[in-house]
Every structure is written in structure tokens, then in C-alpha cells.
């Protein structure tokens, strides 16, 4: 469902941010993407949601290819992929309910469907009691749960997480990881970039490890 085939990304001449990357992620996988800051994790994720294109090689997402995808197809691709970030990227002038519903409104669902799905997600993410709160009133862990909710409401086949615990304390980070594992157990693939080795250690999950833009191990 996701395949990188000899992918290179150059932002400047003679220097590869990513070099000869090949791997596959299958339906329902849980995979960590590790590496120190600057090793290429965010760039690799951007190639999946096609904010960046490879300089060389090809990225396949479902039945779409980076080599042939048209600009008009990119919103369609993004509907199938959930993405969350270290800094949450919530809409500050909308409450929790509206932030989650927004994920569906942009896809043009009926009002009833939007409401049903949003309430279901609020419950699943234990956010029902916070539905009227605005982002500035939430803890870091709650903000990330809202971001996860906004991504999940569209029922993506994969959730991409770019350092989702980067702004969250260690205890809450474990809760977020547990939540991602629960989401995965229900069938959504997860690719989680992190430099937090403590989270990865002992998880028993597959690890793609980047060093200076090269894949140095697929454990
Ligand atoms: N748009 C860009 N223009 C130029 N250099 C970039 C750009 N995006 C990333 N880079 C460089 O590519 C390398 C990998 O960055 P990144 O993928 O953000 O790493 P990570 O997420 O692992 O910290 C870094 O050296 C970074 O400075
Ligand atoms: Mg990054």
C-alpha cells in the first residue's frame, strides 16, 4: 500500500536529504521511523503525502504514484492519509468538536454524517467532556488527541505521525503511543516518526532507522 523504490531527495545539488530509500508498508502495519534530528524523517513523510516529490525514484501510495500523480489528485490522496504533527496544527478559533468535524466538512459529507462521525470520534478519544473547549484551554496530550481525531474521522488507511510526542511529557507520551497502538489494532496502519528511543525500545514493532538520509536498518 506504500512503497518507496530507490527514492532520492535532493534539496541542493550534491547533497541528498534522502538517498536510495526502498521499503514497503502493508495494510495494518505499525512502523516506527527513527533517526536523529536532520536525518530525513519529516522529508520521508512529506514524500508520502506528496508535499514533496522525489528527485529520483518513485513513491507509491495505494494505486497512486509520485511519477504520474496529477495536482488535482493530491486532495484525493490526502483524504486517504491522516497526518499529525508535533505542534498539533489545530484551528485555534474553533472548539474541539469543530476541529474534528472540520476533517469531514472539507470532504463535503452531509451534516448528519459529520455529526454522527464526530460524536463517535469524540467518544473513542475520550474527548466528549472537552467538546466545547478551545485549543488554548487544552493540555498537550488533549491537543494531540484532537489532532488524531481530526485525522481519523476520515477513516484513513494510514496515520502518519511526525514526532507526535515531541511537545508532550513522557507519561502522556506513553498514553499517545498506546492510543496509536489501539488505532492500529482496529486496522489503520501507523507510521510514527520519533527520535524518542525510549518509546520505541521494547515495543516489539518494526523500526525503519534513518542515518544521514540513508535507511540503516529495517528491523
Ligand atoms: N525544504 C527544504 N529545503 C532545504 N533543505 C531541507 C528542506 N527540508 C528539509 N531539508 C533538510 O533536509 C534534512 C532532513 O530534514 P528533515 O527531513 O526535516 O529531518 P528530520 O525530520 O529527521 O529532523 C535536513 O538537513 C534539513 O535541513
Ligand atoms: Mg522532522
PDB file of C-alpha atoms and ligand atoms in Angstrom:
ATOM      1  CA  UNK A   1       0.000   0.000   0.000  1.00  0.00           C
ATOM      2  CA  UNK A   2       3.037   2.249   0.486  1.00  0.00           C
ATOM      3  CA  UNK A   3       6.215   1.563  -1.422  1.00  0.00           C
ATOM      4  CA  UNK A   4       9.426   3.521  -1.849  1.00  0.00           C
ATOM      5  CA  UNK A   5      11.511   2.357  -4.784  1.00  0.00           C
ATOM      6  CA  UNK A   6      15.085   3.741  -4.830  1.00  0.00           C
ATOM      7  CA  UNK A   7      13.971   7.164  -3.700  1.00  0.00           C
ATOM      8  CA  UNK A   8      16.390  10.111  -3.572  1.00  0.00           C
ATOM      9  CA  UNK A   9      15.587  13.633  -2.429  1.00  0.00           C
ATOM     10  CA  UNK A  10      17.977  16.498  -3.099  1.00  0.00           C
ATOM     11  CA  UNK A  11      17.175  19.973  -1.799  1.00  0.00           C
ATOM     12  CA  UNK A  12      20.512  21.148  -3.111  1.00  0.00           C
ATOM     13  CA  UNK A  13      22.993  19.801  -5.594  1.00  0.00           C
ATOM     14  CA  UNK A  14      25.448  17.146  -4.372  1.00  0.00           C
ATOM     15  CA  UNK A  15      23.690  16.675  -1.055  1.00  0.00           C
ATOM     16  CA  UNK A  16      20.944  14.094  -0.548  1.00  0.00           C
ATOM     17  CA  UNK A  17      18.400  14.557   2.262  1.00  0.00           C
ATOM     18  CA  UNK A  18      17.275  11.025   1.377  1.00  0.00           C
ATOM     19  CA  UNK A  19      19.390   8.519  -0.501  1.00  0.00           C
ATOM     20  CA  UNK A  20      18.301   5.300  -2.207  1.00  0.00           C
ATOM     21  CA  UNK A  21      15.373   4.553   0.094  1.00  0.00           C
ATOM     22  CA  UNK A  22      13.372   1.383  -0.579  1.00  0.00           C
ATOM     23  CA  UNK A  23      10.780  -0.209   1.715  1.00  0.00           C
ATOM     24  CA  UNK A  24       7.157  -1.291   1.799  1.00  0.00           C
ATOM     25  CA  UNK A  25       4.430  -0.792   4.357  1.00  0.00           C
ATOM     26  CA  UNK A  26       1.489  -3.169   4.136  1.00  0.00           C
ATOM     27  CA  UNK A  27      -2.103  -2.774   5.222  1.00  0.00           C
ATOM     28  CA  UNK A  28      -2.387  -2.664   9.001  1.00  0.00           C
ATOM     29  CA  UNK A  29       1.366  -2.423   9.767  1.00  0.00           C
ATOM     30  CA  UNK A  30       2.745  -0.428  12.710  1.00  0.00           C
ATOM     31  CA  UNK A  31       6.157   1.017  11.895  1.00  0.00           C
ATOM     32  CA  UNK A  32       8.454   3.429  13.726  1.00  0.00           C
ATOM     33  CA  UNK A  33      10.652   5.821  11.771  1.00  0.00           C
ATOM     34  CA  UNK A  34      13.665   6.756  13.865  1.00  0.00           C
ATOM     35  CA  UNK A  35      16.774   8.880  13.458  1.00  0.00           C
ATOM     36  CA  UNK A  36      18.291  11.985  14.981  1.00  0.00           C
ATOM     37  CA  UNK A  37      17.123  15.459  14.074  1.00  0.00           C
ATOM     38  CA  UNK A  38      18.023  16.184  10.443  1.00  0.00           C
ATOM     39  CA  UNK A  39      18.205  12.539   9.394  1.00  0.00           C
ATOM     40  CA  UNK A  40      15.302  12.909   6.948  1.00  0.00           C
ATOM     41  CA  UNK A  41      12.203  11.674   8.829  1.00  0.00           C
ATOM     42  CA  UNK A  42       9.911  14.608   8.011  1.00  0.00           C
ATOM     43  CA  UNK A  43      11.056  14.618   4.391  1.00  0.00           C
ATOM     44  CA  UNK A  44      10.221  10.918   4.070  1.00  0.00           C
ATOM     45  CA  UNK A  45       6.711  11.557   5.452  1.00  0.00           C
ATOM     46  CA  UNK A  46       6.222  14.533   3.099  1.00  0.00           C
ATOM     47  CA  UNK A  47       7.016  12.250   0.169  1.00  0.00           C
ATOM     48  CA  UNK A  48       4.134  10.008   1.285  1.00  0.00           C
ATOM     49  CA  UNK A  49       1.538  12.781   1.491  1.00  0.00           C
ATOM     50  CA  UNK A  50       3.201  14.258  -1.594  1.00  0.00           C
ATOM     51  CA  UNK A  51       4.065  17.650  -0.274  1.00  0.00           C
ATOM     52  CA  UNK A  52       7.457  16.877  -1.804  1.00  0.00           C
ATOM     53  CA  UNK A  53       8.318  14.800  -4.851  1.00  0.00           C
ATOM     54  CA  UNK A  54      11.339  12.524  -5.127  1.00  0.00           C
ATOM     55  CA  UNK A  55      14.273  13.833  -7.157  1.00  0.00           C
ATOM     56  CA  UNK A  56      14.796  10.264  -8.341  1.00  0.00           C
ATOM     57  CA  UNK A  57      12.924   7.022  -7.740  1.00  0.00           C
ATOM     58  CA  UNK A  58       9.224   6.508  -7.141  1.00  0.00           C
ATOM     59  CA  UNK A  59       6.774   6.568  -4.241  1.00  0.00           C
ATOM     60  CA  UNK A  60       3.588   4.519  -4.483  1.00  0.00           C
ATOM     61  CA  UNK A  61       0.619   5.197  -2.220  1.00  0.00           C
ATOM     62  CA  UNK A  62      -2.267   2.838  -2.826  1.00  0.00           C
ATOM     63  CA  UNK A  63      -2.762   2.977  -6.584  1.00  0.00           C
ATOM     64  CA  UNK A  64      -1.154   6.407  -6.972  1.00  0.00           C
ATOM     65  CA  UNK A  65       2.451   7.056  -7.995  1.00  0.00           C
ATOM     66  CA  UNK A  66       4.600  10.126  -7.393  1.00  0.00           C
ATOM     67  CA  UNK A  67       5.723   9.834 -11.010  1.00  0.00           C
ATOM     68  CA  UNK A  68       2.291  10.152 -12.568  1.00  0.00           C
ATOM     69  CA  UNK A  69       0.013  11.795  -9.986  1.00  0.00           C
ATOM     70  CA  UNK A  70      -1.643  14.995 -11.177  1.00  0.00           C
ATOM     71  CA  UNK A  71      -2.031  18.045  -8.978  1.00  0.00           C
ATOM     72  CA  UNK A  72      -5.802  17.576  -8.973  1.00  0.00           C
ATOM     73  CA  UNK A  73      -5.436  14.100  -7.461  1.00  0.00           C
ATOM     74  CA  UNK A  74      -3.464  15.255  -4.426  1.00  0.00           C
ATOM     75  CA  UNK A  75      -6.503  16.241  -2.287  1.00  0.00           C
ATOM     76  CA  UNK A  76      -7.929  12.798  -3.079  1.00  0.00           C
ATOM     77  CA  UNK A  77      -4.684  11.177  -1.888  1.00  0.00           C
ATOM     78  CA  UNK A  78      -4.674  13.274   1.304  1.00  0.00           C
ATOM     79  CA  UNK A  79      -8.161  12.071   2.173  1.00  0.00           C
ATOM     80  CA  UNK A  80      -6.802   8.559   2.495  1.00  0.00           C
ATOM     81  CA  UNK A  81      -3.898   9.569   4.725  1.00  0.00           C
ATOM     82  CA  UNK A  82      -4.132  11.019   8.224  1.00  0.00           C
ATOM     83  CA  UNK A  83      -1.228  13.232   9.296  1.00  0.00           C
ATOM     84  CA  UNK A  84      -0.440  14.590  12.746  1.00  0.00           C
ATOM     85  CA  UNK A  85       2.420  16.822  13.840  1.00  0.00           C
ATOM     86  CA  UNK A  86       4.481  17.763  16.867  1.00  0.00           C
ATOM     87  CA  UNK A  87       2.821  21.200  17.036  1.00  0.00           C
ATOM     88  CA  UNK A  88      -0.734  19.807  16.600  1.00  0.00           C
ATOM     89  CA  UNK A  89      -1.798  22.390  13.955  1.00  0.00           C
ATOM     90  CA  UNK A  90      -5.302  22.815  15.416  1.00  0.00           C
ATOM     91  CA  UNK A  91      -7.653  25.595  14.353  1.00  0.00           C
ATOM     92  CA  UNK A  92      -7.316  27.970  17.306  1.00  0.00           C
ATOM     93  CA  UNK A  93     -10.655  29.724  16.730  1.00  0.00           C
ATOM     94  CA  UNK A  94     -12.668  26.506  16.714  1.00  0.00           C
ATOM     95  CA  UNK A  95     -13.550  24.245  19.612  1.00  0.00           C
ATOM     96  CA  UNK A  96     -12.717  20.545  19.936  1.00  0.00           C
ATOM     97  CA  UNK A  97     -15.925  19.382  18.259  1.00  0.00           C
ATOM     98  CA  UNK A  98     -15.449  21.802  15.356  1.00  0.00           C
ATOM     99  CA  UNK A  99     -11.787  20.876  14.903  1.00  0.00           C
ATOM    100  CA  UNK A 100     -12.712  17.228  14.487  1.00  0.00           C
ATOM    101  CA  UNK A 101     -15.783  17.913  12.338  1.00  0.00           C
ATOM    102  CA  UNK A 102     -13.606  20.100  10.094  1.00  0.00           C
ATOM    103  CA  UNK A 103     -11.769  16.992   8.915  1.00  0.00           C
ATOM    104  CA  UNK A 104     -15.028  15.803   7.343  1.00  0.00           C
ATOM    105  CA  UNK A 105     -16.611  19.091   6.300  1.00  0.00           C
ATOM    106  CA  UNK A 106     -13.867  19.711   3.781  1.00  0.00           C
ATOM    107  CA  UNK A 107     -14.750  16.395   2.139  1.00  0.00           C
ATOM    108  CA  UNK A 108     -18.348  17.521   1.692  1.00  0.00           C
ATOM    109  CA  UNK A 109     -20.188  14.965   3.871  1.00  0.00           C
ATOM    110  CA  UNK A 110     -23.844  15.573   4.874  1.00  0.00           C
ATOM    111  CA  UNK A 111     -24.455  17.399   8.172  1.00  0.00           C
ATOM    112  CA  UNK A 112     -25.912  14.315   9.796  1.00  0.00           C
ATOM    113  CA  UNK A 113     -22.972  12.155   8.787  1.00  0.00           C
ATOM    114  CA  UNK A 114     -20.495  14.767  10.016  1.00  0.00           C
ATOM    115  CA  UNK A 115     -22.292  14.919  13.370  1.00  0.00           C
ATOM    116  CA  UNK A 116     -22.505  11.144  13.813  1.00  0.00           C
ATOM    117  CA  UNK A 117     -18.872  10.533  12.935  1.00  0.00           C
ATOM    118  CA  UNK A 118     -17.630  13.435  15.047  1.00  0.00           C
ATOM    119  CA  UNK A 119     -19.526  12.236  18.130  1.00  0.00           C
ATOM    120  CA  UNK A 120     -18.196   8.733  17.605  1.00  0.00           C
ATOM    121  CA  UNK A 121     -14.613  10.010  17.426  1.00  0.00           C
ATOM    122  CA  UNK A 122     -15.068  12.259  20.494  1.00  0.00           C
ATOM    123  CA  UNK A 123     -16.136   9.218  22.457  1.00  0.00           C
ATOM    124  CA  UNK A 124     -13.388   6.985  21.123  1.00  0.00           C
ATOM    125  CA  UNK A 125     -10.689   9.516  22.024  1.00  0.00           C
ATOM    126  CA  UNK A 126     -12.205  10.270  25.458  1.00  0.00           C
ATOM    127  CA  UNK A 127     -12.794  13.899  24.496  1.00  0.00           C
ATOM    128  CA  UNK A 128     -16.566  14.097  24.959  1.00  0.00           C
ATOM    129  CA  UNK A 129     -16.297  16.204  28.123  1.00  0.00           C
ATOM    130  CA  UNK A 130     -13.940  18.635  26.318  1.00  0.00           C
ATOM    131  CA  UNK A 131     -16.031  19.076  23.185  1.00  0.00           C
ATOM    132  CA  UNK A 132     -16.679  22.801  23.774  1.00  0.00           C
ATOM    133  CA  UNK A 133     -13.130  23.679  24.834  1.00  0.00           C
ATOM    134  CA  UNK A 134     -10.839  25.717  22.594  1.00  0.00           C
ATOM    135  CA  UNK A 135      -7.271  24.589  21.846  1.00  0.00           C
ATOM    136  CA  UNK A 136      -5.701  27.129  24.237  1.00  0.00           C
ATOM    137  CA  UNK A 137      -7.665  25.507  27.090  1.00  0.00           C
ATOM    138  CA  UNK A 138      -6.293  22.013  26.433  1.00  0.00           C
ATOM    139  CA  UNK A 139      -3.237  20.154  27.710  1.00  0.00           C
ATOM    140  CA  UNK A 140      -0.658  18.936  25.182  1.00  0.00           C
ATOM    141  CA  UNK A 141      -1.979  15.391  25.378  1.00  0.00           C
ATOM    142  CA  UNK A 142      -5.553  16.574  24.782  1.00  0.00           C
ATOM    143  CA  UNK A 143      -4.451  18.698  21.818  1.00  0.00           C
ATOM    144  CA  UNK A 144      -2.744  15.723  20.243  1.00  0.00           C
ATOM    145  CA  UNK A 145      -5.875  13.585  20.797  1.00  0.00           C
ATOM    146  CA  UNK A 146      -7.922  16.239  18.968  1.00  0.00           C
ATOM    147  CA  UNK A 147      -5.402  16.208  16.109  1.00  0.00           C
ATOM    148  CA  UNK A 148      -5.623  12.409  15.969  1.00  0.00           C
ATOM    149  CA  UNK A 149      -9.424  12.691  15.974  1.00  0.00           C
ATOM    150  CA  UNK A 150      -9.390  15.144  13.094  1.00  0.00           C
ATOM    151  CA  UNK A 151      -7.192  12.748  11.113  1.00  0.00           C
ATOM    152  CA  UNK A 152      -9.189   9.615  11.980  1.00  0.00           C
ATOM    153  CA  UNK A 153     -12.634  10.988  11.265  1.00  0.00           C
ATOM    154  CA  UNK A 154     -11.967  10.484   7.554  1.00  0.00           C
ATOM    155  CA  UNK A 155     -11.107   6.839   8.131  1.00  0.00           C
ATOM    156  CA  UNK A 156      -7.646   6.947   6.527  1.00  0.00           C
ATOM    157  CA  UNK A 157      -5.887   3.686   5.727  1.00  0.00           C
ATOM    158  CA  UNK A 158      -2.698   5.028   7.300  1.00  0.00           C
ATOM    159  CA  UNK A 159      -1.915   7.527  10.026  1.00  0.00           C
ATOM    160  CA  UNK A 160       1.404   9.364   9.616  1.00  0.00           C
ATOM    161  CA  UNK A 161       2.708  10.913  12.822  1.00  0.00           C
ATOM    162  CA  UNK A 162       5.650  13.338  12.717  1.00  0.00           C
ATOM    163  CA  UNK A 163       7.116  13.423  16.242  1.00  0.00           C
ATOM    164  CA  UNK A 164       3.632  13.361  17.810  1.00  0.00           C
ATOM    165  CA  UNK A 165       5.060  13.279  21.332  1.00  0.00           C
ATOM    166  CA  UNK A 166       7.676  15.995  20.754  1.00  0.00           C
ATOM    167  CA  UNK A 167       5.771  18.594  22.807  1.00  0.00           C
ATOM    168  CA  UNK A 168       4.354  16.213  25.399  1.00  0.00           C
ATOM    169  CA  UNK A 169       5.706  14.982  28.746  1.00  0.00           C
ATOM    170  CA  UNK A 170       6.994  11.366  28.979  1.00  0.00           C
ATOM    171  CA  UNK A 171       3.956   9.976  30.848  1.00  0.00           C
ATOM    172  CA  UNK A 172       1.449  11.454  28.400  1.00  0.00           C
ATOM    173  CA  UNK A 173       3.677  10.336  25.516  1.00  0.00           C
ATOM    174  CA  UNK A 174       3.102   6.742  26.599  1.00  0.00           C
ATOM    175  CA  UNK A 175      -0.674   7.361  26.520  1.00  0.00           C
ATOM    176  CA  UNK A 176      -0.427   8.766  22.993  1.00  0.00           C
ATOM    177  CA  UNK A 177       1.613   5.755  21.878  1.00  0.00           C
ATOM    178  CA  UNK A 178      -0.948   3.420  23.469  1.00  0.00           C
ATOM    179  CA  UNK A 179      -3.695   5.249  21.581  1.00  0.00           C
ATOM    180  CA  UNK A 180      -1.799   4.850  18.300  1.00  0.00           C
ATOM    181  CA  UNK A 181      -1.424   1.132  19.007  1.00  0.00           C
ATOM    182  CA  UNK A 182      -5.173   0.848  19.708  1.00  0.00           C
ATOM    183  CA  UNK A 183      -5.931   2.642  16.447  1.00  0.00           C
ATOM    184  CA  UNK A 184      -3.576   0.246  14.675  1.00  0.00           C
ATOM    185  CA  UNK A 185      -5.278  -2.749  16.308  1.00  0.00           C
ATOM    186  CA  UNK A 186      -8.525  -1.608  14.661  1.00  0.00           C
ATOM    187  CA  UNK A 187      -6.877  -1.858  11.240  1.00  0.00           C
ATOM    188  CA  UNK A 188      -5.315   1.531  10.456  1.00  0.00           C
ATOM    189  CA  UNK A 189      -1.634   1.353   9.508  1.00  0.00           C
ATOM    190  CA  UNK A 190       0.616   3.687  11.514  1.00  0.00           C
ATOM    191  CA  UNK A 191       3.965   5.229  10.586  1.00  0.00           C
ATOM    192  CA  UNK A 192       5.328   7.155  13.534  1.00  0.00           C
ATOM    193  CA  UNK A 193       8.469   9.279  13.269  1.00  0.00           C
ATOM    194  CA  UNK A 194      10.231   9.841  16.566  1.00  0.00           C
ATOM    195  CA  UNK A 195      13.696  10.414  17.960  1.00  0.00           C
ATOM    196  CA  UNK A 196      12.463   9.181  21.363  1.00  0.00           C
ATOM    197  CA  UNK A 197      14.216   5.823  21.608  1.00  0.00           C
ATOM    198  CA  UNK A 198      12.597   5.124  24.991  1.00  0.00           C
ATOM    199  CA  UNK A 199       9.202   4.923  23.292  1.00  0.00           C
ATOM    200  CA  UNK A 200      10.493   2.566  20.618  1.00  0.00           C
ATOM    201  CA  UNK A 201      12.528   0.289  22.879  1.00  0.00           C
ATOM    202  CA  UNK A 202      10.767  -2.888  23.829  1.00  0.00           C
ATOM    203  CA  UNK A 203       7.684  -2.069  21.738  1.00  0.00           C
ATOM    204  CA  UNK A 204       8.324  -5.086  19.528  1.00  0.00           C
ATOM    205  CA  UNK A 205       7.362  -3.037  16.458  1.00  0.00           C
ATOM    206  CA  UNK A 206       9.172  -2.727  13.151  1.00  0.00           C
ATOM    207  CA  UNK A 207      11.695   0.131  13.017  1.00  0.00           C
ATOM    208  CA  UNK A 208      12.932   1.978   9.937  1.00  0.00           C
ATOM    209  CA  UNK A 209      16.078   3.788  11.046  1.00  0.00           C
ATOM    210  CA  UNK A 210      17.480   6.737   9.099  1.00  0.00           C
ATOM    211  CA  UNK A 211      21.055   7.982   9.376  1.00  0.00           C
ATOM    212  CA  UNK A 212      22.049  10.963   7.237  1.00  0.00           C
ATOM    213  CA  UNK A 213      19.206  10.184   4.842  1.00  0.00           C
ATOM    214  CA  UNK A 214      20.074   6.522   4.432  1.00  0.00           C
ATOM    215  CA  UNK A 215      17.998   3.626   5.663  1.00  0.00           C
ATOM    216  CA  UNK A 216      20.367   1.897   8.057  1.00  0.00           C
ATOM    217  CA  UNK A 217      18.138  -0.868   9.198  1.00  0.00           C
ATOM    218  CA  UNK A 218      14.670  -2.233   8.828  1.00  0.00           C
ATOM    219  CA  UNK A 219      14.208  -4.277  11.978  1.00  0.00           C
TER     220      UNK A 219
HETATM  221  N1  LIG B   1      12.618  22.439   2.103  1.00  0.00           N
HETATM  222  C1  LIG B   1      13.891  22.201   2.399  1.00  0.00           C
HETATM  223  N2  LIG B   1      14.887  22.900   1.810  1.00  0.00           N
HETATM  224  C2  LIG B   1      16.187  22.655   2.086  1.00  0.00           C
HETATM  225  N3  LIG B   1      16.608  21.713   2.960  1.00  0.00           N
HETATM  226  C3  LIG B   1      15.667  20.977   3.582  1.00  0.00           C
HETATM  227  C4  LIG B   1      14.263  21.186   3.346  1.00  0.00           C
HETATM  228  N4  LIG B   1      13.574  20.310   4.114  1.00  0.00           N
HETATM  229  C5  LIG B   1      14.497  19.593   4.799  1.00  0.00           C
HETATM  230  N5  LIG B   1      15.747  19.991   4.486  1.00  0.00           N
HETATM  231  C6  LIG B   1      16.993  19.421   5.026  1.00  0.00           C
HETATM  232  O1  LIG B   1      16.940  18.018   4.871  1.00  0.00           O
HETATM  233  C7  LIG B   1      17.483  17.353   6.003  1.00  0.00           C
HETATM  234  C8  LIG B   1      16.452  16.421   6.600  1.00  0.00           C
HETATM  235  O2  LIG B   1      15.441  17.210   7.208  1.00  0.00           O
HETATM  236  P1  LIG B   1      14.157  16.578   7.880  1.00  0.00           P
HETATM  237  O3  LIG B   1      13.517  15.660   6.934  1.00  0.00           O
HETATM  238  O4  LIG B   1      13.337  17.704   8.403  1.00  0.00           O
HETATM  239  O5  LIG B   1      14.800  15.743   9.085  1.00  0.00           O
HETATM  240  P2  LIG B   1      14.152  15.240  10.459  1.00  0.00           P
HETATM  241  O6  LIG B   1      12.666  15.310  10.319  1.00  0.00           O
HETATM  242  O7  LIG B   1      14.678  13.848  10.650  1.00  0.00           O
HETATM  243  O8  LIG B   1      14.665  16.161  11.529  1.00  0.00           O
HETATM  244  C9  LIG B   1      17.944  18.448   6.958  1.00  0.00           C
HETATM  245  O9  LIG B   1      19.306  18.673   6.764  1.00  0.00           O
HETATM  246  C10 LIG B   1      17.122  19.639   6.511  1.00  0.00           C
HETATM  247  O10 LIG B   1      17.781  20.836   6.817  1.00  0.00           O
HETATM  248 MG1  LIG B   2      11.282  16.284  11.473  1.00  0.00          MG
END
